[in-house]
PDB file of C-alpha atoms in Angstrom:
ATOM      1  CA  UNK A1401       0.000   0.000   0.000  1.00  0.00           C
ATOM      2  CA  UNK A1402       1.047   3.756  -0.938  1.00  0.00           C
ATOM      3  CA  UNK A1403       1.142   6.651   0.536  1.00  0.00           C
ATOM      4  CA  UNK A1404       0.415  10.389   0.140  1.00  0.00           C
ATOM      5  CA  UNK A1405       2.009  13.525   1.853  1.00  0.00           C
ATOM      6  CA  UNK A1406       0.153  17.137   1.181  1.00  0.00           C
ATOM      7  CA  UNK A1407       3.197  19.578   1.718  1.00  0.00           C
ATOM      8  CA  UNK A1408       2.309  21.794  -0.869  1.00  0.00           C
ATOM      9  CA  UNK A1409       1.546  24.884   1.563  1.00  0.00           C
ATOM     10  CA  UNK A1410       2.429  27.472   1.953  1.00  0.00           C
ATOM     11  CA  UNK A1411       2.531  27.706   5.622  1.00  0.00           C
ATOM     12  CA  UNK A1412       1.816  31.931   5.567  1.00  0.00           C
ATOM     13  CA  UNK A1413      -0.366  31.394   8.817  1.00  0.00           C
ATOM     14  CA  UNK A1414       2.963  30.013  10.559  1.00  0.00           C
ATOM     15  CA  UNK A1415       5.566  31.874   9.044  1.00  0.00           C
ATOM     16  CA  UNK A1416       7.797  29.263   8.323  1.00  0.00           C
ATOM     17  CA  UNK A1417       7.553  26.125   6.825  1.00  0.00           C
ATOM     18  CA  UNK A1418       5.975  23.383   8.491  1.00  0.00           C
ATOM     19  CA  UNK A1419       7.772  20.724   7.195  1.00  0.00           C
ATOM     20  CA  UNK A1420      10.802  21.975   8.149  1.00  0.00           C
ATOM     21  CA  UNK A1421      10.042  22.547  11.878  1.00  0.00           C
ATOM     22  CA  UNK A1422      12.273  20.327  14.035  1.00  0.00           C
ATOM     23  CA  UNK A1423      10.726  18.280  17.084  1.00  0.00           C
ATOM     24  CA  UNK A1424      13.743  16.865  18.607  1.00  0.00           C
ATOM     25  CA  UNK A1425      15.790  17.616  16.182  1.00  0.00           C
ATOM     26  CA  UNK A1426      13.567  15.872  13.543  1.00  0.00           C
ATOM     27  CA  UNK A1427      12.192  17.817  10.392  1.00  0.00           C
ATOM     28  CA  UNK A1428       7.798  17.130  10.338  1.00  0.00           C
ATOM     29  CA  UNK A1429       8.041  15.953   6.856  1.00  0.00           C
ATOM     30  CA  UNK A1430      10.609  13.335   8.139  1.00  0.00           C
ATOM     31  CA  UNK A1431       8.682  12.081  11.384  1.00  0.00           C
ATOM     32  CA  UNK A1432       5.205  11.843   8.967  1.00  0.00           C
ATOM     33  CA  UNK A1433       7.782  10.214   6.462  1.00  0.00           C
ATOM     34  CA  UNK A1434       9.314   7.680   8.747  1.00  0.00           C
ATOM     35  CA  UNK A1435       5.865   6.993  10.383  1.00  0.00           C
ATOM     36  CA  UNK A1436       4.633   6.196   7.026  1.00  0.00           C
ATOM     37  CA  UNK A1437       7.350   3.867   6.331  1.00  0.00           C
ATOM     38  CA  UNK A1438       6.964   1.767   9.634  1.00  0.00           C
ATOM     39  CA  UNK A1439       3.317   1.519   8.765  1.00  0.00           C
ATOM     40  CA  UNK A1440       4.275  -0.235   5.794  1.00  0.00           C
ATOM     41  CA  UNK A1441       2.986   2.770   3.329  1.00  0.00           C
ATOM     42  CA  UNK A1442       5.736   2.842   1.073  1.00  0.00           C
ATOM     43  CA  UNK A1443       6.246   4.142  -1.807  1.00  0.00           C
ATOM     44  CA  UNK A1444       5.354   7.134  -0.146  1.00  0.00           C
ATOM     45  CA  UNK A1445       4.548   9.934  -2.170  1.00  0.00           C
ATOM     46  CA  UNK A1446       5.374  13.620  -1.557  1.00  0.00           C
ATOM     47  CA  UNK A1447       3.088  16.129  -3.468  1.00  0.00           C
ATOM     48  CA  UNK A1448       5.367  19.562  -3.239  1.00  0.00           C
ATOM     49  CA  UNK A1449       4.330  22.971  -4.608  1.00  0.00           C
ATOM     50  CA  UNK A1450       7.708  23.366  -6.773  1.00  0.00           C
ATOM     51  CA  UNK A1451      11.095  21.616  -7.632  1.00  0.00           C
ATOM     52  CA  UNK A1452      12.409  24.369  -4.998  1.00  0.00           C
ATOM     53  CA  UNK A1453      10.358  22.557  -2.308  1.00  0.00           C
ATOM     54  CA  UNK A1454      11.002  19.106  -3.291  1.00  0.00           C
ATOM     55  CA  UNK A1455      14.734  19.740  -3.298  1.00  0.00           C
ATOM     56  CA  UNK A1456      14.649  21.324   0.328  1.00  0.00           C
ATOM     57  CA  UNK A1457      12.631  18.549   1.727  1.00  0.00           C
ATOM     58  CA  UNK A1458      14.711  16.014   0.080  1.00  0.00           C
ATOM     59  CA  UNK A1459      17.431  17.542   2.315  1.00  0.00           C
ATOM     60  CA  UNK A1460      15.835  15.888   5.592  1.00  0.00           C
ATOM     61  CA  UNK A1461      14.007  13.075   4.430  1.00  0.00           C
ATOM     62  CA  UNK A1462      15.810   9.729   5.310  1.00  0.00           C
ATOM     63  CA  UNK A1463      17.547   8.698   1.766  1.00  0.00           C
ATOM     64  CA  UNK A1464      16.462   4.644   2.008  1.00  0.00           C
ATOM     65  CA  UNK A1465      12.734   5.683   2.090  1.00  0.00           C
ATOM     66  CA  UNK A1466      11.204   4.819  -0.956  1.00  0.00           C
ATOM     67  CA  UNK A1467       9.899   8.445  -1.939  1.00  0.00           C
ATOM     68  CA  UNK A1468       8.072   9.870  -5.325  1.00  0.00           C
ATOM     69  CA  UNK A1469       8.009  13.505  -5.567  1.00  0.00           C
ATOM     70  CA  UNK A1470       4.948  14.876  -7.419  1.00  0.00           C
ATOM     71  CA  UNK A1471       4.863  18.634  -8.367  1.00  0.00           C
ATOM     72  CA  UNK A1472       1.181  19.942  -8.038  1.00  0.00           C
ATOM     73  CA  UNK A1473       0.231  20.589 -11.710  1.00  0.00           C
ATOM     74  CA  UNK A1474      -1.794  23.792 -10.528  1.00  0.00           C
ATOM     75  CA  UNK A1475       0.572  25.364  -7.700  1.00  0.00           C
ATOM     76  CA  UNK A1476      -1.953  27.846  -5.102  1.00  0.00           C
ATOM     77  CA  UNK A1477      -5.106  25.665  -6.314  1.00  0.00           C
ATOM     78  CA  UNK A1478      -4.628  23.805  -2.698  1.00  0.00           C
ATOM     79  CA  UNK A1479      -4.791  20.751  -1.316  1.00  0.00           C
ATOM     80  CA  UNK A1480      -7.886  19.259  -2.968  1.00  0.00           C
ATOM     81  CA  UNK A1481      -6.182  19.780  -6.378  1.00  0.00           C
ATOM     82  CA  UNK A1482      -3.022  18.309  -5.359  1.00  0.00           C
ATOM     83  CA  UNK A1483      -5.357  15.003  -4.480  1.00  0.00           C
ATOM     84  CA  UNK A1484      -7.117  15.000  -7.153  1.00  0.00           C
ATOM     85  CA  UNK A1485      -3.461  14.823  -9.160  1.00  0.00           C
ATOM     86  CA  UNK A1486      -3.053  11.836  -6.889  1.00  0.00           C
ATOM     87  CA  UNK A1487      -6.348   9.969  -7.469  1.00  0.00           C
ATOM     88  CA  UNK A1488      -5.686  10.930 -11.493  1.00  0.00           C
ATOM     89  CA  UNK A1489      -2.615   9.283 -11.196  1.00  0.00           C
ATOM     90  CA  UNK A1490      -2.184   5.548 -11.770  1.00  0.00           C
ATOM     91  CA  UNK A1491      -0.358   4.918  -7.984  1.00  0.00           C
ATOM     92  CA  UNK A1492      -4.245   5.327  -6.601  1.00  0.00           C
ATOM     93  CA  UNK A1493      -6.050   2.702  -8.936  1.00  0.00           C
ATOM     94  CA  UNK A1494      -5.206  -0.587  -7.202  1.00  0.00           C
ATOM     95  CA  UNK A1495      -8.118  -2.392  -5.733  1.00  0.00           C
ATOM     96  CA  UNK A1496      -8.428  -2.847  -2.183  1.00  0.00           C
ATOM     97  CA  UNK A1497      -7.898  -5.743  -0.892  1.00  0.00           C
TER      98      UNK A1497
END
């Protein structure tokens, strides 16, 4: 089974990024990541607002996790356009078992 990370925000309410806060020295996107991966929801999929992003987060995200990086097609449409890419996308049309 697959999984899907929404990090395509802009995180303007925070004033940082999100995924880049540390919680014990740990990045979010890598804690969610790792999570992920012990839950057996690899490949996990990353769906990033630009290269920029995806670049940056692949800084801090554990290098042996199986990770696809997806670049939302309509950057500032939000989150329900970024899963919509994903359910468009063949990784979502397995049956469930």
């Amino acid at each position: 089974m697959r999984s899907l990370i929404l990090a395509g925000g802009k995180s303007t309410r925070m004033g940082r990024d999100k995924c880049l806060i540390e919680i014990g020295g740990v990045a979010c996107i890598q804690r969610v990541a790792m999570a992920l991966a012990e839950a057996g929801l690899e490949p996990i999929r990353i769906s990033v607002e630009s290269p920029e992003h995806m670049e940056e987060y692949g800084r801090v995200i554990d290098s042996s996790l199986q990770v696809e990086w997806v670049v939302d097609s309509f950057p500032n449409a939000g989150p329900i356009e970024a899963i919509l890419d994903a359910l468009t996308d063949p990784f979502c049309n397995n049956p469930l078992q």
